[in-house]
């Protein structure tokens, strides 16, 4: 009999182009050696040029998927991606409480507050943003906003590293245990520095900035790689260090796809 690997649940939307969303999560989780499970929140109509539409799942169907896998298969760590609406966020918060995911329980919970695609297409309503702040952040082990999401959530426009620290403090005040302010969108910075904060200590995670436009799915890949380690029982700092290293290599392995923005690729992990 083979050993059952650790299990990670992603609560996320589908990207028909296969580069971001739950497809990026599943391929990253596979490459990281864990069993991936999905609670689908929405189906987007998407390719390398952007998102042209989406339909949401009914909130009770999202909750039912979470309960179904948690009560039978078990969840070692969970993450959120696109959540689409306030109704879905309320259902997710409630279902997570029921099965011990997040700070009301013991299962690590990574909240990636996906608000828009990299082309600027909105993936979350304005009302839902308030629900992310009020219902998900206080339950999160770790939140992983990019700089556009930081601006939407805190009003802080981060343009330098001092601003990144100020934003980390403001986000931590919203209740998560840890905050990771991603630096990918600090375009003037020759590096991509991600900043981790637990309310007292800052941990800087420096990394190169590769000269490529093909970074679709980088945030999903980072959060999924982090979850793969949290599900093994690693601490947040160790897991985030692994995730950063993993996403850097995946950006380096990214490829062109269609006429627009290609995806980062975790396939390097499976080669050789
Ligand atoms: N050009 C790049 N070269 C190397 N690392 C990058 C690059 N762009 C982003 N990263 C890294 O990828 C991760 C995701 O960062 P980013 O700030 O782009 O998040 P995101 O906007 O949520 O991602 P996406 O919306 O593309 O999925 C971070 O660890 C960031 O430092
Ligand atoms: C479904 C989905 N989730 C997340 C993102 C952001 O990467 C996207 N473009 N599409």
Tab-separated table of C-alpha atoms and ligand atoms in Angstrom:
chain	number	residue	atom	x	y	z
A	1	UNK	CA	0.000	0.000	0.000
A	2	UNK	CA	1.377	3.458	-0.899
A	3	UNK	CA	1.479	6.217	1.698
A	4	UNK	CA	-1.307	8.813	1.445
A	5	UNK	CA	0.277	12.235	0.771
A	6	UNK	CA	-0.664	15.404	2.692
A	7	UNK	CA	-3.894	16.983	1.418
A	8	UNK	CA	-4.528	20.624	0.486
A	9	UNK	CA	-7.866	22.229	-0.367
A	10	UNK	CA	-8.080	25.190	-2.723
A	11	UNK	CA	-11.258	27.279	-2.663
A	12	UNK	CA	-10.941	29.007	-6.023
A	13	UNK	CA	-12.198	29.778	-9.498
A	14	UNK	CA	-11.494	27.965	-12.748
A	15	UNK	CA	-9.307	29.607	-15.434
A	16	UNK	CA	-10.252	28.056	-18.786
A	17	UNK	CA	-6.788	29.003	-20.077
A	18	UNK	CA	-5.209	26.721	-17.478
A	19	UNK	CA	-2.632	29.243	-16.251
A	20	UNK	CA	-4.098	30.633	-13.013
A	21	UNK	CA	-6.879	29.853	-10.546
A	22	UNK	CA	-7.553	26.319	-9.432
A	23	UNK	CA	-5.659	24.898	-12.427
A	24	UNK	CA	-2.454	26.635	-11.278
A	25	UNK	CA	-3.134	25.472	-7.736
A	26	UNK	CA	-3.625	21.831	-8.720
A	27	UNK	CA	-0.533	21.618	-10.871
A	28	UNK	CA	1.590	23.300	-8.203
A	29	UNK	CA	0.232	21.012	-5.495
A	30	UNK	CA	0.945	17.979	-7.690
A	31	UNK	CA	4.500	19.168	-8.358
A	32	UNK	CA	4.968	19.701	-4.606
A	33	UNK	CA	3.910	16.125	-3.850
A	34	UNK	CA	0.586	16.741	-2.158
A	35	UNK	CA	-2.952	15.697	-3.031
A	36	UNK	CA	-4.957	18.733	-4.228
A	37	UNK	CA	-8.708	19.144	-3.735
A	38	UNK	CA	-11.013	21.893	-5.015
A	39	UNK	CA	-14.062	23.786	-3.837
A	40	UNK	CA	-14.977	25.592	-7.073
A	41	UNK	CA	-16.319	29.117	-6.535
A	42	UNK	CA	-16.713	30.351	-10.105
A	43	UNK	CA	-16.032	29.404	-13.701
A	44	UNK	CA	-14.256	32.145	-15.657
A	45	UNK	CA	-14.147	32.496	-19.427
A	46	UNK	CA	-10.470	33.327	-19.746
A	47	UNK	CA	-7.473	33.075	-22.042
A	48	UNK	CA	-4.044	34.688	-22.288
A	49	UNK	CA	-5.705	38.003	-23.227
A	50	UNK	CA	-7.964	38.315	-20.180
A	51	UNK	CA	-11.284	37.379	-18.589
A	52	UNK	CA	-14.412	37.957	-20.696
A	53	UNK	CA	-16.956	36.684	-18.184
A	54	UNK	CA	-17.689	34.362	-15.299
A	55	UNK	CA	-20.517	32.572	-13.534
A	56	UNK	CA	-20.525	32.044	-9.770
A	57	UNK	CA	-21.375	28.834	-7.977
A	58	UNK	CA	-24.225	29.022	-5.484
A	59	UNK	CA	-22.728	29.739	-2.009
A	60	UNK	CA	-24.268	26.558	-0.547
A	61	UNK	CA	-22.567	24.463	-3.253
A	62	UNK	CA	-19.198	26.002	-2.355
A	63	UNK	CA	-19.813	25.235	1.332
A	64	UNK	CA	-20.942	21.682	0.514
A	65	UNK	CA	-17.712	20.987	-1.407
A	66	UNK	CA	-15.638	22.134	1.598
A	67	UNK	CA	-17.641	19.999	4.024
A	68	UNK	CA	-17.577	16.959	1.700
A	69	UNK	CA	-13.794	16.807	1.416
A	70	UNK	CA	-13.023	17.894	4.976
A	71	UNK	CA	-15.299	15.329	6.640
A	72	UNK	CA	-14.103	12.396	4.515
A	73	UNK	CA	-10.628	13.030	3.111
A	74	UNK	CA	-9.281	15.563	5.632
A	75	UNK	CA	-7.551	18.877	4.963
A	76	UNK	CA	-3.949	19.534	6.027
A	77	UNK	CA	-4.029	23.153	4.819
A	78	UNK	CA	-6.454	25.277	2.789
A	79	UNK	CA	-6.189	28.341	0.581
A	80	UNK	CA	-8.574	30.725	-1.106
A	81	UNK	CA	-8.270	32.278	-4.560
A	82	UNK	CA	-11.076	33.986	-6.508
A	83	UNK	CA	-14.177	34.127	-4.292
A	84	UNK	CA	-16.384	36.304	-6.530
A	85	UNK	CA	-19.104	37.475	-4.113
A	86	UNK	CA	-19.890	38.376	-0.502
A	87	UNK	CA	-22.372	35.480	-0.349
A	88	UNK	CA	-19.648	32.966	-1.253
A	89	UNK	CA	-17.256	34.502	1.294
A	90	UNK	CA	-19.873	34.213	4.060
A	91	UNK	CA	-20.465	30.553	3.123
A	92	UNK	CA	-16.713	29.848	3.046
A	93	UNK	CA	-16.140	31.451	6.475
A	94	UNK	CA	-18.999	29.443	7.962
A	95	UNK	CA	-17.948	26.117	6.378
A	96	UNK	CA	-14.311	26.639	7.438
A	97	UNK	CA	-15.442	27.243	11.043
A	98	UNK	CA	-17.440	24.008	10.953
A	99	UNK	CA	-14.451	21.876	9.940
A	100	UNK	CA	-11.671	23.632	11.873
A	101	UNK	CA	-10.007	25.468	8.966
A	102	UNK	CA	-8.393	28.767	10.016
A	103	UNK	CA	-7.786	30.488	13.324
A	104	UNK	CA	-11.090	29.326	14.838
A	105	UNK	CA	-9.691	25.794	14.364
A	106	UNK	CA	-6.281	24.213	13.828
A	107	UNK	CA	-5.913	23.796	10.046
A	108	UNK	CA	-3.634	26.437	8.453
A	109	UNK	CA	-5.612	28.777	6.189
A	110	UNK	CA	-3.944	30.935	3.511
A	111	UNK	CA	-6.102	33.768	2.163
A	112	UNK	CA	-4.937	35.108	-1.201
A	113	UNK	CA	-7.325	38.076	-1.579
A	114	UNK	CA	-7.640	37.834	-5.375
A	115	UNK	CA	-9.506	40.969	-6.501
A	116	UNK	CA	-8.639	41.270	-10.183
A	117	UNK	CA	-6.852	39.397	-12.955
A	118	UNK	CA	-3.452	40.687	-14.037
A	119	UNK	CA	-5.243	42.356	-16.959
A	120	UNK	CA	-7.339	44.343	-14.468
A	121	UNK	CA	-10.573	42.345	-14.930
A	122	UNK	CA	-12.544	42.442	-11.673
A	123	UNK	CA	-12.922	39.019	-9.982
A	124	UNK	CA	-14.576	40.288	-6.774
A	125	UNK	CA	-17.434	42.739	-6.213
A	126	UNK	CA	-16.875	45.856	-4.030
A	127	UNK	CA	-19.151	44.472	-1.314
A	128	UNK	CA	-17.130	41.274	-1.317
A	129	UNK	CA	-13.946	43.200	-0.580
A	130	UNK	CA	-15.492	44.267	2.729
A	131	UNK	CA	-16.298	40.604	3.452
A	132	UNK	CA	-12.685	39.595	2.703
A	133	UNK	CA	-11.528	42.208	5.225
A	134	UNK	CA	-14.113	41.458	7.907
A	135	UNK	CA	-14.681	37.703	7.586
A	136	UNK	CA	-11.580	36.142	6.042
A	137	UNK	CA	-8.643	38.184	7.335
A	138	UNK	CA	-9.423	37.512	11.022
A	139	UNK	CA	-9.593	33.767	10.246
A	140	UNK	CA	-6.377	33.612	8.199
A	141	UNK	CA	-3.091	32.057	9.238
A	142	UNK	CA	-1.494	34.015	6.376
A	143	UNK	CA	-2.758	36.591	3.865
A	144	UNK	CA	-0.870	37.135	0.590
A	145	UNK	CA	-2.002	40.342	-1.168
A	146	UNK	CA	-0.245	41.860	-4.160
A	147	UNK	CA	0.228	45.637	-4.186
A	148	UNK	CA	-3.039	46.327	-6.068
A	149	UNK	CA	-4.930	44.310	-3.453
A	150	UNK	CA	-3.052	46.174	-0.689
A	151	UNK	CA	-4.344	49.469	-2.138
A	152	UNK	CA	-7.924	48.185	-2.315
A	153	UNK	CA	-7.819	46.755	1.213
A	154	UNK	CA	-5.942	49.518	3.064
A	155	UNK	CA	-5.867	52.573	0.791
A	156	UNK	CA	-2.061	52.520	0.978
A	157	UNK	CA	-0.285	53.017	-2.343
A	158	UNK	CA	2.996	51.147	-1.900
A	159	UNK	CA	5.817	52.534	-4.022
A	160	UNK	CA	8.857	51.602	-1.934
A	161	UNK	CA	10.024	49.293	0.833
A	162	UNK	CA	9.015	51.688	3.625
A	163	UNK	CA	5.504	51.665	2.180
A	164	UNK	CA	5.575	47.866	2.081
A	165	UNK	CA	6.255	47.833	5.852
A	166	UNK	CA	3.520	50.381	6.552
A	167	UNK	CA	1.067	48.251	4.533
A	168	UNK	CA	2.100	45.069	6.362
A	169	UNK	CA	1.262	46.744	9.698
A	170	UNK	CA	-2.118	47.998	8.442
A	171	UNK	CA	-3.005	44.566	7.064
A	172	UNK	CA	-1.930	42.832	10.267
A	173	UNK	CA	-4.298	45.117	12.192
A	174	UNK	CA	-7.158	43.477	10.237
A	175	UNK	CA	-6.568	40.242	12.174
A	176	UNK	CA	-4.503	37.658	10.260
A	177	UNK	CA	-1.707	35.879	12.104
A	178	UNK	CA	0.823	36.569	9.333
A	179	UNK	CA	0.923	38.948	6.361
A	180	UNK	CA	2.971	38.494	3.172
A	181	UNK	CA	3.063	41.692	1.110
A	182	UNK	CA	4.180	40.542	-2.348
A	183	UNK	CA	6.510	42.849	-4.229
A	184	UNK	CA	5.952	41.644	-7.797
A	185	UNK	CA	4.060	44.845	-8.706
A	186	UNK	CA	6.707	47.241	-7.383
A	187	UNK	CA	7.769	47.838	-10.954
A	188	UNK	CA	10.562	50.325	-10.234
A	189	UNK	CA	12.355	47.850	-7.936
A	190	UNK	CA	15.064	45.822	-9.721
A	191	UNK	CA	14.279	42.959	-7.294
A	192	UNK	CA	11.020	41.252	-6.262
A	193	UNK	CA	11.100	41.528	-2.470
A	194	UNK	CA	8.234	39.895	-0.569
A	195	UNK	CA	7.800	41.016	3.049
A	196	UNK	CA	6.513	38.705	5.794
A	197	UNK	CA	5.211	40.120	9.090
A	198	UNK	CA	3.665	38.576	12.220
A	199	UNK	CA	2.900	41.806	14.084
A	200	UNK	CA	6.360	42.121	15.601
A	201	UNK	CA	9.143	40.845	13.306
A	202	UNK	CA	9.669	41.523	9.603
A	203	UNK	CA	11.179	38.772	7.455
A	204	UNK	CA	12.434	39.945	4.077
A	205	UNK	CA	12.300	37.472	1.207
A	206	UNK	CA	14.406	38.909	-1.590
A	207	UNK	CA	14.314	37.457	-5.093
A	208	UNK	CA	15.268	38.313	-8.658
A	209	UNK	CA	12.962	40.172	-11.035
A	210	UNK	CA	13.003	38.250	-14.306
A	211	UNK	CA	12.455	40.263	-17.459
A	212	UNK	CA	9.356	38.429	-18.702
A	213	UNK	CA	5.693	39.311	-19.193
A	214	UNK	CA	4.697	35.671	-18.688
A	215	UNK	CA	3.823	35.712	-14.981
A	216	UNK	CA	0.175	34.603	-15.126
A	217	UNK	CA	-0.613	32.497	-12.043
A	218	UNK	CA	2.445	33.512	-10.015
A	219	UNK	CA	0.379	34.434	-6.942
A	220	UNK	CA	-1.618	31.190	-7.026
A	221	UNK	CA	1.586	29.177	-7.466
A	222	UNK	CA	3.221	30.906	-4.490
A	223	UNK	CA	0.239	30.388	-2.141
A	224	UNK	CA	-0.203	26.745	-3.203
A	225	UNK	CA	3.480	25.955	-2.703
A	226	UNK	CA	3.253	27.519	0.777
A	227	UNK	CA	0.205	25.359	1.558
A	228	UNK	CA	2.011	22.217	0.453
A	229	UNK	CA	4.505	22.817	3.263
A	230	UNK	CA	1.998	23.967	5.883
A	231	UNK	CA	0.110	20.701	5.245
A	232	UNK	CA	3.306	18.839	6.164
A	233	UNK	CA	3.381	20.638	9.506
A	234	UNK	CA	6.082	23.196	8.676
A	235	UNK	CA	5.987	26.638	10.295
A	236	UNK	CA	4.930	29.742	8.354
A	237	UNK	CA	8.441	31.204	7.885
A	238	UNK	CA	9.857	27.922	6.537
A	239	UNK	CA	6.815	27.351	4.313
A	240	UNK	CA	6.959	30.882	2.872
A	241	UNK	CA	10.702	30.570	2.196
A	242	UNK	CA	9.969	27.368	0.278
A	243	UNK	CA	7.077	29.045	-1.586
A	244	UNK	CA	9.227	32.000	-2.633
A	245	UNK	CA	12.005	29.754	-3.947
A	246	UNK	CA	9.382	27.662	-5.745
A	247	UNK	CA	7.691	30.609	-7.455
A	248	UNK	CA	11.004	32.179	-8.502
A	249	UNK	CA	11.929	28.956	-10.300
A	250	UNK	CA	8.423	28.758	-11.772
A	251	UNK	CA	8.665	32.321	-13.161
A	252	UNK	CA	12.052	31.385	-14.640
A	253	UNK	CA	10.343	28.383	-16.320
A	254	UNK	CA	7.330	30.397	-17.607
A	255	UNK	CA	6.397	30.176	-21.273
A	256	UNK	CA	4.471	32.044	-23.974
A	257	UNK	CA	0.897	30.893	-24.578
A	258	UNK	CA	-1.640	32.388	-26.974
A	259	UNK	CA	-1.265	36.033	-27.995
A	260	UNK	CA	-1.089	37.503	-24.492
A	261	UNK	CA	0.412	36.605	-21.118
A	262	UNK	CA	1.726	33.087	-20.587
A	263	UNK	CA	1.782	31.166	-17.286
A	264	UNK	CA	4.504	30.466	-14.785
A	265	UNK	CA	5.339	26.792	-14.763
A	266	UNK	CA	5.978	24.390	-11.889
A	267	UNK	CA	7.001	21.709	-14.394
A	268	UNK	CA	10.710	22.328	-13.685
A	269	UNK	CA	10.156	20.370	-10.452
A	270	UNK	CA	9.118	17.260	-12.368
A	271	UNK	CA	11.916	17.332	-14.942
A	272	UNK	CA	15.242	15.520	-14.674
B	1	LIG	N1	9.110	39.021	-12.941
B	1	LIG	C1	9.238	38.304	-11.815
B	1	LIG	N2	10.394	37.668	-11.547
B	1	LIG	C2	10.544	36.937	-10.411
B	1	LIG	N3	9.588	36.825	-9.463
B	1	LIG	C3	8.401	37.434	-9.683
B	1	LIG	C4	8.161	38.209	-10.854
B	1	LIG	N4	6.889	38.700	-10.791
B	1	LIG	C5	6.359	38.247	-9.631
B	1	LIG	N5	7.269	37.499	-8.943
B	1	LIG	C6	7.068	36.827	-7.662
B	1	LIG	O1	5.897	36.019	-7.823
B	1	LIG	C7	5.097	36.046	-6.651
B	1	LIG	C8	3.719	36.629	-6.965
B	1	LIG	O2	3.866	38.033	-6.985
B	1	LIG	P1	2.895	39.119	-7.532
B	1	LIG	O3	3.155	40.333	-6.727
B	1	LIG	O4	3.092	39.253	-9.018
B	1	LIG	O5	1.486	38.458	-7.204
B	1	LIG	P2	0.115	38.393	-7.969
B	1	LIG	O6	-0.120	39.667	-8.693
B	1	LIG	O7	-0.877	37.954	-6.980
B	1	LIG	O8	0.315	37.266	-9.037
B	1	LIG	P3	-0.657	36.879	-10.280
B	1	LIG	O9	-1.845	37.812	-10.261
B	1	LIG	O10	0.247	37.035	-11.492
B	1	LIG	O11	-1.014	35.465	-10.021
B	1	LIG	C9	5.901	36.877	-5.637
B	1	LIG	O12	6.729	36.004	-4.875
B	1	LIG	C10	6.725	37.791	-6.519
B	1	LIG	O13	7.864	38.279	-5.851
B	2	LIG	C1	-9.871	32.019	-11.861
B	2	LIG	C2	-8.747	32.948	-11.586
B	2	LIG	N1	-8.244	33.009	-10.330
B	2	LIG	C3	-7.220	33.855	-10.051
B	2	LIG	C4	-6.670	34.657	-11.031
B	2	LIG	C5	-5.534	35.619	-10.699
B	2	LIG	O1	-4.317	35.084	-10.992
B	2	LIG	C6	-7.220	34.556	-12.342
B	2	LIG	N2	-6.723	35.306	-13.373
B	2	LIG	N3	-8.245	33.706	-12.583
